[in-house]
Short mmCIF file of C-alpha atoms in Angstrom, two decimals:
data_model
loop_
_atom_site.label_atom_id
_atom_site.label_comp_id
_atom_site.label_asym_id
_atom_site.label_seq_id
_atom_site.Cartn_x
_atom_site.Cartn_y
_atom_site.Cartn_z
CA MET A 1 143.57 196.77 -38.16
CA ILE A 2 140.76 194.68 -39.66
CA GLU A 3 137.39 195.19 -37.97
CA VAL A 4 135.04 192.38 -36.95
CA LEU A 5 131.30 192.75 -37.55
CA SER A 6 128.76 190.44 -35.99
CA HIS A 7 125.99 189.15 -38.26
CA ARG A 8 122.52 190.30 -37.12
CA GLY A 9 124.01 191.09 -33.72
CA TYR A 10 126.10 188.69 -31.68
CA TRP A 11 123.48 186.02 -31.11
CA LYS A 12 123.85 182.79 -29.19
CA THR A 13 120.61 181.14 -30.35
CA PRO A 14 118.83 181.74 -33.67
CA GLU A 15 115.93 183.41 -31.85
CA GLU A 16 118.28 186.20 -30.74
CA LYS A 17 119.11 187.38 -34.26
CA ASN A 18 118.37 191.08 -34.76
CA THR A 19 117.28 191.51 -31.14
CA VAL A 20 118.25 194.10 -28.54
CA GLU A 21 120.06 191.40 -26.56
CA ALA A 22 122.22 190.41 -29.54
CA PHE A 23 123.09 194.01 -30.42
CA VAL A 24 123.97 194.94 -26.84
CA ARG A 25 126.19 191.85 -26.56
CA SER A 26 127.95 192.74 -29.81
CA PHE A 27 128.48 196.40 -28.99
CA SER A 28 129.52 195.68 -25.39
CA LEU A 29 132.33 193.45 -26.70
CA GLY A 30 133.51 196.12 -29.14
CA PHE A 31 132.06 194.67 -32.34
CA GLY A 32 130.11 196.53 -34.97
CA THR A 33 127.30 194.66 -36.62
CA GLU A 34 125.53 193.83 -39.85
CA THR A 35 121.76 194.01 -39.74
CA ASP A 36 118.68 194.19 -41.95
CA VAL A 37 116.45 197.19 -42.55
CA ARG A 38 112.92 197.22 -43.98
CA ASP A 39 109.95 199.52 -44.06
CA SER A 40 106.93 198.53 -42.01
CA GLN A 41 103.39 199.60 -41.19
CA ALA A 42 102.79 196.62 -38.93
CA ASP A 43 102.74 198.77 -35.78
CA GLY A 44 100.85 201.70 -37.27
CA ALA A 45 102.57 204.59 -39.04
CA PRO A 46 105.23 203.83 -41.72
CA SER A 47 108.66 203.33 -40.18
CA ILE A 48 112.02 201.65 -40.70
CA VAL A 49 112.53 198.52 -38.63
CA ILE A 50 115.18 195.87 -38.11
CA SER A 51 113.96 192.69 -39.79
CA HIS A 52 115.39 190.14 -42.20
CA ASP A 53 111.95 188.92 -43.24
CA ILE A 54 108.68 190.74 -43.89
CA PRO A 55 107.82 192.61 -40.66
CA ARG A 56 104.90 191.27 -38.65
CA GLY A 57 105.00 193.77 -35.77
CA GLY A 58 107.09 194.11 -32.65
CA GLU A 59 110.44 194.54 -34.43
CA ILE A 60 113.11 196.93 -33.16
CA SER A 61 112.87 200.31 -34.86
CA PHE A 62 115.88 201.56 -36.76
CA ALA A 63 115.97 204.60 -34.49
CA GLU A 64 116.11 202.34 -31.42
CA LEU A 65 119.07 200.44 -32.87
CA LEU A 66 120.93 203.71 -33.46
CA ARG A 67 120.26 204.82 -29.89
CA ILE A 68 121.58 201.53 -28.50
CA ALA A 69 124.65 201.82 -30.72
CA LYS A 70 125.30 205.40 -29.61
CA GLN A 71 125.20 204.25 -25.98
CA HIS A 72 128.10 201.92 -26.85
CA GLY A 73 130.35 204.37 -28.69
CA SER A 74 128.71 204.39 -32.15
CA PRO A 75 130.23 201.20 -33.64
CA LEU A 76 130.16 200.50 -37.37
CA LEU A 77 126.76 199.43 -38.71
CA ALA A 78 126.46 197.56 -42.01
CA LEU A 79 122.87 198.08 -43.11
CA ASN A 80 121.50 195.43 -45.47
CA ILE A 81 118.80 197.03 -47.62
CA LYS A 82 115.93 194.53 -47.85
CA ALA A 83 113.47 196.72 -49.79
CA ASP A 84 113.73 199.45 -52.40
CA GLY A 85 112.80 203.05 -51.83
CA LEU A 86 114.02 203.40 -48.23
CA HIS A 87 116.72 206.02 -48.66
CA ASP A 88 114.73 209.10 -47.71
CA MET A 89 113.39 207.46 -44.56
CA LEU A 90 116.79 206.06 -43.66
CA ALA A 91 118.47 209.41 -44.20
CA GLU A 92 115.90 211.14 -42.02
CA VAL A 93 116.45 208.74 -39.10
CA LEU A 94 120.25 208.80 -39.45
CA SER A 95 120.19 212.59 -39.46
CA SER A 96 117.78 212.93 -36.54
CA GLU A 97 119.83 210.49 -34.45
CA GLY A 98 123.16 212.00 -35.54
CA TYR A 99 124.65 208.67 -36.64
CA SER A 100 127.38 208.62 -39.28
CA ASN A 101 129.35 205.38 -38.70
CA TYR A 102 127.41 203.19 -41.11
CA PHE A 103 127.26 201.95 -44.67
CA LEU A 104 124.40 200.72 -46.83
CA PHE A 105 124.82 197.58 -48.93
CA ASP A 106 122.86 195.08 -51.01
CA ALA A 107 120.62 197.73 -52.52
CA SER A 108 119.48 197.15 -56.10
CA VAL A 109 121.48 199.12 -58.66
CA PRO A 110 118.74 201.78 -59.06
CA ASP A 111 118.62 202.14 -55.28
CA LEU A 112 122.41 202.23 -55.06
CA ILE A 113 122.25 205.20 -57.41
CA GLN A 114 119.70 206.85 -55.14
CA GLY A 115 121.94 206.38 -52.11
CA VAL A 116 124.91 207.88 -53.95
CA LYS A 117 122.78 210.84 -55.08
CA ARG A 118 121.84 211.49 -51.46
CA LYS A 119 125.50 211.29 -50.38
CA MET A 120 124.77 208.35 -48.09
CA VAL A 121 127.63 205.96 -47.30
CA SER A 122 127.06 203.28 -49.94
CA PHE A 123 128.83 200.01 -50.76
CA THR A 124 128.64 198.18 -54.06
CA ARG A 125 129.21 194.41 -54.16
CA LEU A 126 131.28 191.62 -55.68
CA SER A 127 130.86 187.84 -55.69
CA GLU A 128 131.47 184.85 -57.97
CA TYR A 129 128.35 185.95 -59.80
CA GLU A 130 129.16 189.67 -59.81
CA ARG A 131 132.73 190.03 -61.01
CA GLU A 132 132.27 193.71 -61.91
CA ALA A 133 131.09 196.00 -59.13
CA SER A 134 128.33 198.42 -60.16
CA LEU A 135 129.27 202.12 -59.89
CA TYR A 136 132.70 201.14 -58.57
CA ASP A 137 134.39 204.20 -60.09
CA ASN A 138 131.76 206.59 -58.77
CA PRO A 139 133.34 208.64 -55.96
CA GLY A 140 130.08 208.30 -54.03
CA VAL A 141 130.64 204.55 -53.65
CA SER A 142 132.66 204.21 -50.45
CA GLY A 143 133.37 200.51 -50.43
CA VAL A 144 132.68 196.97 -51.60
CA TRP A 145 130.79 194.14 -49.93
CA ILE A 146 132.56 190.95 -51.02
CA ASP A 147 130.47 187.80 -50.86
CA ASN A 148 131.46 184.16 -51.44
CA PHE A 149 128.55 181.80 -52.08
CA LEU A 150 130.33 178.66 -53.24
CA PRO A 151 132.98 176.46 -51.59
CA GLY A 152 136.49 177.83 -51.87
CA ARG A 153 137.60 181.44 -52.14
CA TRP A 154 137.18 183.05 -55.56
CA TYR A 155 139.19 186.20 -54.75
CA ASP A 156 142.78 186.76 -53.62
CA ALA A 157 144.63 189.23 -51.42
CA ALA A 158 145.71 191.24 -54.44
CA LEU A 159 142.10 192.09 -55.25
CA ILE A 160 141.48 193.30 -51.70
CA GLU A 161 144.66 195.36 -51.77
CA ARG A 162 143.62 196.98 -55.07
CA ILE A 163 140.26 197.98 -53.61
CA LEU A 164 141.91 199.48 -50.54
CA ALA A 165 144.52 201.23 -52.71
CA ASP A 166 141.65 202.82 -54.65
CA GLY A 167 140.62 204.54 -51.43
CA LYS A 168 137.63 202.29 -50.82
CA GLN A 169 136.73 200.12 -47.86
CA ALA A 170 135.91 196.42 -48.11
CA THR A 171 133.90 193.94 -46.06
CA LEU A 172 134.39 190.19 -46.48
CA VAL A 173 131.62 187.69 -45.84
CA ALA A 174 133.08 184.86 -43.77
CA PRO A 175 132.28 181.28 -44.95
CA ASP A 176 130.25 180.48 -41.84
CA LEU A 177 127.46 182.78 -43.03
CA HIS A 178 126.86 180.33 -45.87
CA GLY A 179 127.10 177.27 -43.62
CA ARG A 180 130.67 176.34 -44.62
CA HIS A 181 132.02 176.01 -41.10
CA ASP A 182 134.93 173.82 -42.22
CA GLU A 183 136.30 176.80 -44.17
CA TYR A 184 135.92 179.30 -41.35
CA GLU A 185 139.22 179.06 -39.48
CA PRO A 186 141.31 178.48 -42.65
CA PHE A 187 139.75 181.69 -44.01
CA LEU A 188 140.75 183.61 -40.87
CA GLN A 189 144.25 182.12 -40.97
CA TRP A 190 144.54 183.22 -44.61
CA LEU A 191 143.72 186.78 -43.55
CA VAL A 192 146.57 186.58 -41.03
CA SER A 193 149.11 184.94 -43.35
CA SER A 194 148.34 187.46 -46.11
CA GLY A 195 148.70 190.39 -43.72
CA LEU A 196 145.17 191.57 -44.46
CA ASN A 197 144.34 191.35 -40.76
CA GLU A 198 146.58 194.40 -40.27
CA ARG A 199 144.85 196.53 -42.91
CA ASP A 200 142.68 199.50 -42.05
CA GLY A 201 139.48 199.94 -44.01
CA LEU A 202 138.83 196.20 -44.07
CA SER A 203 136.22 194.29 -42.08
CA VAL A 204 134.89 190.75 -41.88
CA CYS A 205 131.30 189.74 -41.11
CA THR A 206 130.74 186.56 -39.11
CA ASP A 207 128.41 184.78 -36.70
CA PHE A 208 131.41 184.06 -34.45
CA PRO A 209 133.01 187.45 -33.80
CA GLU A 210 134.91 186.51 -30.65
CA ARG A 211 136.63 183.59 -32.36
CA ALA A 212 137.46 185.79 -35.33
CA GLN A 213 138.94 188.45 -33.07
CA LEU A 214 141.16 185.94 -31.29
CA ILE A 215 142.63 184.60 -34.52
CA LEU A 216 142.93 187.92 -36.33
CA THR A 217 144.71 189.59 -33.43
CA GLY A 218 147.05 186.65 -32.86
CA ARG A 219 145.62 185.97 -29.39
CA ASP A 220 144.33 182.51 -30.30
CA ALA A 221 145.64 180.03 -27.75
CA ALA A 222 143.85 177.01 -29.22
#
């Protein structure tokens, strides 16, 4: 069955993005999450923190996020790499916290190579602008992050099925993440009509995880 990932936690107001409250809400409802990781010295010693923008201090540490996630059954974490050269620090924290249900994505190609070399769970990416996925045939690449920046849907179900048939996972960026709210429910209905909502190894990332879950599981009463 397709998995639903919240985007920067399940936030209700923009100020809640990437906060403990948003992550706890997401995990408590059974959703994994996408979030952003960066290195920081804002609070003293070098560390990995959860932050979309340049850290200014007071951000959640990566280790704290993993501990919160473990308290809620270790849901899937999609870790958006916001700076190069983080793999050794990330690997150290993941190992020390014993967390394996994750994947790294959006690393630069040189950093993607570094993640693969370290046997970390690494996704390549596709979009309208990236029609060939870097390192796709490398067995160390576990999946594909599939983005969609422009109106409309550039890919079809056959592409997703080919990726899954190749033994890789796939995560789809829902249109709402790019502000195209009019496309959101038609996109979810397409996943249902194509049967992709029943496929294992597939996930969708959205700011509205509860709505997505209702439609994708056929429990939508609206």
